[in-house]
PDB file of C-alpha atoms in Angstrom:
ATOM      1  CA  ASP L   1    -111.600 -11.069  53.423  1.00  0.00           C
ATOM      2  CA  LEU L   2    -112.874  -7.619  54.258  1.00  0.00           C
ATOM      3  CA  GLY L   3    -116.490  -8.350  53.418  1.00  0.00           C
ATOM      4  CA  ASN L   4    -119.272  -7.387  55.747  1.00  0.00           C
ATOM      5  CA  ALA L   5    -121.768  -9.703  57.328  1.00  0.00           C
ATOM      6  CA  PRO L   6    -125.358  -8.805  56.323  1.00  0.00           C
ATOM      7  CA  GLY L   7    -126.267  -7.375  59.745  1.00  0.00           C
ATOM      8  CA  ASP L   8    -123.274  -5.038  59.990  1.00  0.00           C
ATOM      9  CA  ARG L   9    -124.820  -1.949  58.382  1.00  0.00           C
ATOM     10  CA  LEU L  10    -128.083  -2.290  60.302  1.00  0.00           C
ATOM     11  CA  ALA L  11    -126.268  -2.545  63.644  1.00  0.00           C
ATOM     12  CA  LEU L  12    -123.318  -0.207  63.025  1.00  0.00           C
ATOM     13  CA  SER L  13    -124.434   2.576  60.670  1.00  0.00           C
ATOM     14  CA  GLY L  14    -124.268   5.940  62.403  1.00  0.00           C
ATOM     15  CA  ARG L  15    -122.407   4.591  65.446  1.00  0.00           C
ATOM     16  CA  HIS L  16    -119.335   6.384  66.810  1.00  0.00           C
ATOM     17  CA  ILE L  17    -116.654   3.918  67.874  1.00  0.00           C
ATOM     18  CA  GLY L  18    -113.198   4.496  69.316  1.00  0.00           C
ATOM     19  CA  VAL L  19    -110.569   1.781  68.891  1.00  0.00           C
ATOM     20  CA  ILE L  20    -107.389   1.907  70.972  1.00  0.00           C
ATOM     21  CA  SER L  21    -104.628   0.059  69.140  1.00  0.00           C
ATOM     22  CA  GLY L  22    -102.803  -1.323  72.190  1.00  0.00           C
ATOM     23  CA  HIS L  23     -99.515   0.399  73.043  1.00  0.00           C
ATOM     24  CA  ARG L  24     -99.594   2.512  69.840  1.00  0.00           C
ATOM     25  CA  ASP L  25     -97.480   5.665  70.089  1.00  0.00           C
ATOM     26  CA  TYR L  26     -96.301   4.620  73.563  1.00  0.00           C
ATOM     27  CA  ASP L  27     -94.173   1.454  73.759  1.00  0.00           C
ATOM     28  CA  SER L  28     -93.840  -2.042  72.299  1.00  0.00           C
ATOM     29  CA  GLY L  29     -96.028  -3.804  74.873  1.00  0.00           C
ATOM     30  CA  ALA L  30     -95.145  -7.461  75.335  1.00  0.00           C
ATOM     31  CA  THR L  31     -91.971  -8.395  73.435  1.00  0.00           C
ATOM     32  CA  CYS L  32     -90.991 -11.959  72.593  1.00  0.00           C
ATOM     33  CA  ASP L  33     -87.438 -13.335  72.355  1.00  0.00           C
ATOM     34  CA  ASP L  34     -87.771 -13.566  68.564  1.00  0.00           C
ATOM     35  CA  GLY L  35     -88.643  -9.862  68.304  1.00  0.00           C
ATOM     36  CA  ARG L  36     -92.431 -10.126  67.929  1.00  0.00           C
ATOM     37  CA  THR L  37     -94.150  -7.244  69.712  1.00  0.00           C
ATOM     38  CA  GLU L  38     -97.641  -6.629  70.957  1.00  0.00           C
ATOM     39  CA  VAL L  39     -97.869  -3.195  69.312  1.00  0.00           C
ATOM     40  CA  ALA L  40     -96.925  -4.565  65.870  1.00  0.00           C
ATOM     41  CA  THR L  41     -99.310  -7.516  66.249  1.00  0.00           C
ATOM     42  CA  ILE L  42    -102.273  -5.352  67.226  1.00  0.00           C
ATOM     43  CA  ALA L  43    -101.831  -2.646  64.550  1.00  0.00           C
ATOM     44  CA  PRO L  44    -103.129  -4.702  61.579  1.00  0.00           C
ATOM     45  CA  ILE L  45    -105.992  -6.045  63.708  1.00  0.00           C
ATOM     46  CA  ALA L  46    -107.076  -2.521  64.698  1.00  0.00           C
ATOM     47  CA  GLU L  47    -106.767  -1.418  61.052  1.00  0.00           C
ATOM     48  CA  ARG L  48    -109.065  -4.232  59.903  1.00  0.00           C
ATOM     49  CA  VAL L  49    -111.567  -3.476  62.693  1.00  0.00           C
ATOM     50  CA  GLU L  50    -111.593   0.145  61.540  1.00  0.00           C
ATOM     51  CA  GLN L  51    -112.102  -0.835  57.883  1.00  0.00           C
ATOM     52  CA  ARG L  52    -115.014  -3.182  58.539  1.00  0.00           C
ATOM     53  CA  LEU L  53    -116.712  -0.719  60.892  1.00  0.00           C
ATOM     54  CA  GLN L  54    -116.343   2.124  58.378  1.00  0.00           C
ATOM     55  CA  ARG L  55    -117.725  -0.011  55.534  1.00  0.00           C
ATOM     56  CA  ALA L  56    -120.779  -0.627  57.711  1.00  0.00           C
ATOM     57  CA  GLY L  57    -121.298   3.116  58.135  1.00  0.00           C
ATOM     58  CA  ALA L  58    -119.746   3.717  61.558  1.00  0.00           C
ATOM     59  CA  THR L  59    -117.550   6.688  62.396  1.00  0.00           C
ATOM     60  CA  VAL L  60    -114.304   5.222  63.742  1.00  0.00           C
ATOM     61  CA  GLU L  61    -111.228   6.710  65.371  1.00  0.00           C
ATOM     62  CA  VAL L  62    -108.146   4.591  65.958  1.00  0.00           C
ATOM     63  CA  LEU L  63    -106.427   5.971  69.042  1.00  0.00           C
ATOM     64  CA  GLY L  64    -103.001   5.555  70.590  1.00  0.00           C
ATOM     65  CA  GLU L  65    -102.501   4.078  74.045  1.00  0.00           C
ATOM     66  CA  TYR L  66    -102.311   7.469  75.784  1.00  0.00           C
ATOM     67  CA  ASP L  67    -103.975   9.515  73.035  1.00  0.00           C
ATOM     68  CA  PRO L  68    -104.860  13.036  74.217  1.00  0.00           C
ATOM     69  CA  ARG L  69    -108.300  12.563  72.614  1.00  0.00           C
ATOM     70  CA  LEU L  70    -109.115  10.016  75.346  1.00  0.00           C
ATOM     71  CA  ASN L  71    -109.683  12.857  77.834  1.00  0.00           C
ATOM     72  CA  GLY L  72    -113.482  13.083  78.030  1.00  0.00           C
ATOM     73  CA  TYR L  73    -113.777  10.821  74.972  1.00  0.00           C
ATOM     74  CA  ALA L  74    -117.450  10.551  74.012  1.00  0.00           C
ATOM     75  CA  ALA L  75    -118.571   7.752  71.713  1.00  0.00           C
ATOM     76  CA  ASP L  76    -121.044   4.899  71.637  1.00  0.00           C
ATOM     77  CA  VAL L  77    -118.205   2.470  72.429  1.00  0.00           C
ATOM     78  CA  LEU L  78    -114.501   2.583  73.224  1.00  0.00           C
ATOM     79  CA  ILE L  79    -112.702  -0.737  72.705  1.00  0.00           C
ATOM     80  CA  SER L  80    -109.058  -1.294  73.535  1.00  0.00           C
ATOM     81  CA  ILE L  81    -107.289  -4.128  71.716  1.00  0.00           C
ATOM     82  CA  HIS L  82    -104.276  -5.865  73.266  1.00  0.00           C
ATOM     83  CA  ALA L  83    -102.417  -9.183  73.095  1.00  0.00           C
ATOM     84  CA  ASP L  84    -101.118 -11.202  75.994  1.00  0.00           C
ATOM     85  CA  SER L  85     -97.582 -12.362  76.766  1.00  0.00           C
ATOM     86  CA  CYS L  86     -95.237 -14.639  74.828  1.00  0.00           C
ATOM     87  CA  ILE L  87     -95.939 -17.731  76.937  1.00  0.00           C
ATOM     88  CA  GLU L  88     -97.213 -20.948  75.364  1.00  0.00           C
ATOM     89  CA  ARG L  89    -100.748 -20.531  76.645  1.00  0.00           C
ATOM     90  CA  SER L  90    -103.964 -20.072  74.680  1.00  0.00           C
ATOM     91  CA  GLY L  91    -107.084 -18.019  75.257  1.00  0.00           C
ATOM     92  CA  PHE L  92    -108.535 -14.536  75.171  1.00  0.00           C
ATOM     93  CA  LYS L  93    -110.199 -12.313  77.732  1.00  0.00           C
ATOM     94  CA  VAL L  94    -112.484  -9.304  77.816  1.00  0.00           C
ATOM     95  CA  ALA L  95    -113.162  -6.963  80.728  1.00  0.00           C
ATOM     96  CA  ARG L  96    -114.753  -3.660  81.594  1.00  0.00           C
ATOM     97  CA  TRP L  97    -113.832  -0.996  84.116  1.00  0.00           C
ATOM     98  CA  ALA L  98    -114.430  -2.237  87.681  1.00  0.00           C
ATOM     99  CA  ASP L  99    -115.922   1.171  88.601  1.00  0.00           C
ATOM    100  CA  SER L 100    -118.298   1.347  85.633  1.00  0.00           C
ATOM    101  CA  ALA L 101    -121.014   4.001  85.722  1.00  0.00           C
ATOM    102  CA  MET L 102    -123.221   1.619  83.701  1.00  0.00           C
ATOM    103  CA  PRO L 103    -122.298  -1.939  84.651  1.00  0.00           C
ATOM    104  CA  ALA L 104    -125.292  -3.622  82.983  1.00  0.00           C
ATOM    105  CA  VAL L 105    -124.522  -1.986  79.627  1.00  0.00           C
ATOM    106  CA  GLU L 106    -120.819  -2.761  79.853  1.00  0.00           C
ATOM    107  CA  ASP L 107    -121.478  -6.319  81.024  1.00  0.00           C
ATOM    108  CA  ARG L 108    -123.559  -6.782  77.858  1.00  0.00           C
ATOM    109  CA  LEU L 109    -120.670  -5.344  75.800  1.00  0.00           C
ATOM    110  CA  VAL L 110    -118.245  -7.803  77.443  1.00  0.00           C
ATOM    111  CA  THR L 111    -120.634 -10.716  76.848  1.00  0.00           C
ATOM    112  CA  CYS L 112    -121.199  -9.794  73.190  1.00  0.00           C
ATOM    113  CA  LEU L 113    -117.476  -9.326  72.554  1.00  0.00           C
ATOM    114  CA  SER L 114    -116.683 -12.609  74.286  1.00  0.00           C
ATOM    115  CA  ASP L 115    -119.331 -14.567  72.385  1.00  0.00           C
ATOM    116  CA  GLY L 116    -118.533 -13.000  68.999  1.00  0.00           C
ATOM    117  CA  TYR L 117    -114.802 -13.431  69.440  1.00  0.00           C
ATOM    118  CA  ALA L 118    -115.022 -17.043  70.596  1.00  0.00           C
ATOM    119  CA  ALA L 119    -117.310 -17.948  67.689  1.00  0.00           C
ATOM    120  CA  ALA L 120    -115.083 -16.304  65.065  1.00  0.00           C
ATOM    121  CA  THR L 121    -111.730 -17.516  66.383  1.00  0.00           C
ATOM    122  CA  GLY L 122    -112.387 -20.770  68.226  1.00  0.00           C
ATOM    123  CA  LEU L 123    -110.373 -19.519  71.216  1.00  0.00           C
ATOM    124  CA  LEU L 124    -111.585 -20.113  74.752  1.00  0.00           C
ATOM    125  CA  PHE L 125    -112.224 -17.331  77.272  1.00  0.00           C
ATOM    126  CA  ASP L 126    -109.320 -17.335  79.768  1.00  0.00           C
ATOM    127  CA  PHE L 127    -111.289 -15.868  82.685  1.00  0.00           C
ATOM    128  CA  ASN L 128    -108.750 -16.672  85.398  1.00  0.00           C
ATOM    129  CA  THR L 129    -106.115 -14.370  83.892  1.00  0.00           C
ATOM    130  CA  ILE L 130    -108.097 -11.105  83.915  1.00  0.00           C
ATOM    131  CA  THR L 131    -105.863  -8.590  85.687  1.00  0.00           C
ATOM    132  CA  ASP L 132    -106.208  -5.252  87.457  1.00  0.00           C
ATOM    133  CA  ASN L 133    -104.493  -3.765  84.390  1.00  0.00           C
ATOM    134  CA  MET L 134    -107.682  -4.676  82.543  1.00  0.00           C
ATOM    135  CA  THR L 135    -110.364  -3.831  85.131  1.00  0.00           C
ATOM    136  CA  GLN L 136    -108.555  -0.622  86.148  1.00  0.00           C
ATOM    137  CA  TYR L 137    -107.468   0.248  82.588  1.00  0.00           C
ATOM    138  CA  HIS L 138    -106.368   3.896  82.418  1.00  0.00           C
ATOM    139  CA  ALA L 139    -108.487   4.853  79.396  1.00  0.00           C
ATOM    140  CA  PHE L 140    -111.709   3.938  81.204  1.00  0.00           C
ATOM    141  CA  ARG L 141    -111.013   6.684  83.760  1.00  0.00           C
ATOM    142  CA  ARG L 142    -110.364   9.237  81.053  1.00  0.00           C
ATOM    143  CA  ALA L 143    -113.291   8.598  78.698  1.00  0.00           C
ATOM    144  CA  ALA L 144    -116.686  10.196  79.262  1.00  0.00           C
ATOM    145  CA  THR L 145    -118.791   8.175  81.703  1.00  0.00           C
ATOM    146  CA  GLN L 146    -121.513   7.612  79.066  1.00  0.00           C
ATOM    147  CA  THR L 147    -119.024   5.920  76.727  1.00  0.00           C
ATOM    148  CA  ALA L 148    -119.343   2.139  77.048  1.00  0.00           C
ATOM    149  CA  GLY L 149    -115.871   0.604  77.218  1.00  0.00           C
ATOM    150  CA  ALA L 150    -114.153  -2.754  77.128  1.00  0.00           C
ATOM    151  CA  ILE L 151    -110.641  -4.100  76.764  1.00  0.00           C
ATOM    152  CA  ILE L 152    -109.883  -7.316  74.892  1.00  0.00           C
ATOM    153  CA  GLU L 153    -106.720  -9.377  75.044  1.00  0.00           C
ATOM    154  CA  VAL L 154    -107.045 -11.212  71.705  1.00  0.00           C
ATOM    155  CA  GLY L 155    -104.748 -14.110  72.636  1.00  0.00           C
ATOM    156  CA  TYR L 156    -101.194 -14.929  73.593  1.00  0.00           C
ATOM    157  CA  LEU L 157     -98.232 -13.893  71.437  1.00  0.00           C
ATOM    158  CA  GLY L 158     -96.810 -17.311  72.263  1.00  0.00           C
ATOM    159  CA  GLY L 159     -99.562 -19.917  72.128  1.00  0.00           C
ATOM    160  CA  ASP L 160    -101.977 -18.086  69.821  1.00  0.00           C
ATOM    161  CA  TRP L 161     -99.504 -16.639  67.307  1.00  0.00           C
ATOM    162  CA  ALA L 162    -100.869 -18.667  64.368  1.00  0.00           C
ATOM    163  CA  LEU L 163    -104.169 -16.848  64.865  1.00  0.00           C
ATOM    164  CA  ILE L 164    -103.353 -13.367  66.150  1.00  0.00           C
ATOM    165  CA  GLY L 165    -100.138 -12.868  64.210  1.00  0.00           C
ATOM    166  CA  GLU L 166    -101.043 -14.593  60.966  1.00  0.00           C
ATOM    167  CA  GLN L 167    -104.833 -14.153  60.678  1.00  0.00           C
ATOM    168  CA  PRO L 168    -105.567 -10.549  61.699  1.00  0.00           C
ATOM    169  CA  ALA L 169    -108.755 -10.441  59.598  1.00  0.00           C
ATOM    170  CA  LYS L 170    -110.245 -13.368  61.547  1.00  0.00           C
ATOM    171  CA  VAL L 171    -109.344 -11.669  64.835  1.00  0.00           C
ATOM    172  CA  ALA L 172    -110.865  -8.379  63.649  1.00  0.00           C
ATOM    173  CA  ASP L 173    -114.026 -10.167  62.531  1.00  0.00           C
ATOM    174  CA  GLY L 174    -114.462 -11.593  66.023  1.00  0.00           C
ATOM    175  CA  ILE L 175    -114.239  -8.110  67.545  1.00  0.00           C
ATOM    176  CA  VAL L 176    -116.614  -6.550  65.028  1.00  0.00           C
ATOM    177  CA  ASP L 177    -119.068  -9.445  65.380  1.00  0.00           C
ATOM    178  CA  GLY L 178    -119.131  -8.668  69.097  1.00  0.00           C
ATOM    179  CA  LEU L 179    -119.881  -5.008  68.401  1.00  0.00           C
ATOM    180  CA  VAL L 180    -122.674  -5.973  65.986  1.00  0.00           C
ATOM    181  CA  CYS L 181    -124.185  -8.085  68.779  1.00  0.00           C
ATOM    182  CA  PHE L 182    -123.901  -5.189  71.249  1.00  0.00           C
ATOM    183  CA  PHE L 183    -125.649  -2.697  68.963  1.00  0.00           C
ATOM    184  CA  GLN L 184    -128.471  -5.023  67.898  1.00  0.00           C
ATOM    185  CA  PRO L 185    -131.695  -4.524  69.804  1.00  0.00           C
ATOM    186  CA  GLU L 186    -131.833  -7.071  72.622  1.00  0.00           C
ATOM    187  CA  GLY L 187    -133.676 -10.214  71.720  1.00  0.00           C
ATOM    188  CA  GLN L 188    -132.586 -10.242  68.046  1.00  0.00           C
TER     189      GLN L 188
END
């Protein structure tokens, strides 16, 4: 279902949002023994995020992992979407740049994404597996300092495949619901 929740247009119309489709135009990312890859799993999720955001009136750019447009990238939000390894574990995680120029804003983005994603997908936040690759994510250094950024690992290619590989619309809805939360005035 590519329908929009009623609050989407109010929260998202006129927003400029960058979406990094993890590993796109770079490499395969995590690769499982059966041939499943992170890059191929994330592509339809990023596409559905883009579609729902555009229907709500946002300007959206889907970017590659090392897209040249990331240099000085200015937007309301830059979100990078990834999947975790092929192990039989379950959970998602969201993080911001450790050296954030606006930690309170980006902490709110992380909280909104976490809450929206958990509610839409039923997955639990896997806090103990947040890595330096997330908190020191290369794109955060390259984007403009006023661009709020977060990286989400939507689940494990192993333990969460039934969700992330087979229900990309549900995964995308969780991400967009988090962005709707972030752009709503606080207290609503």
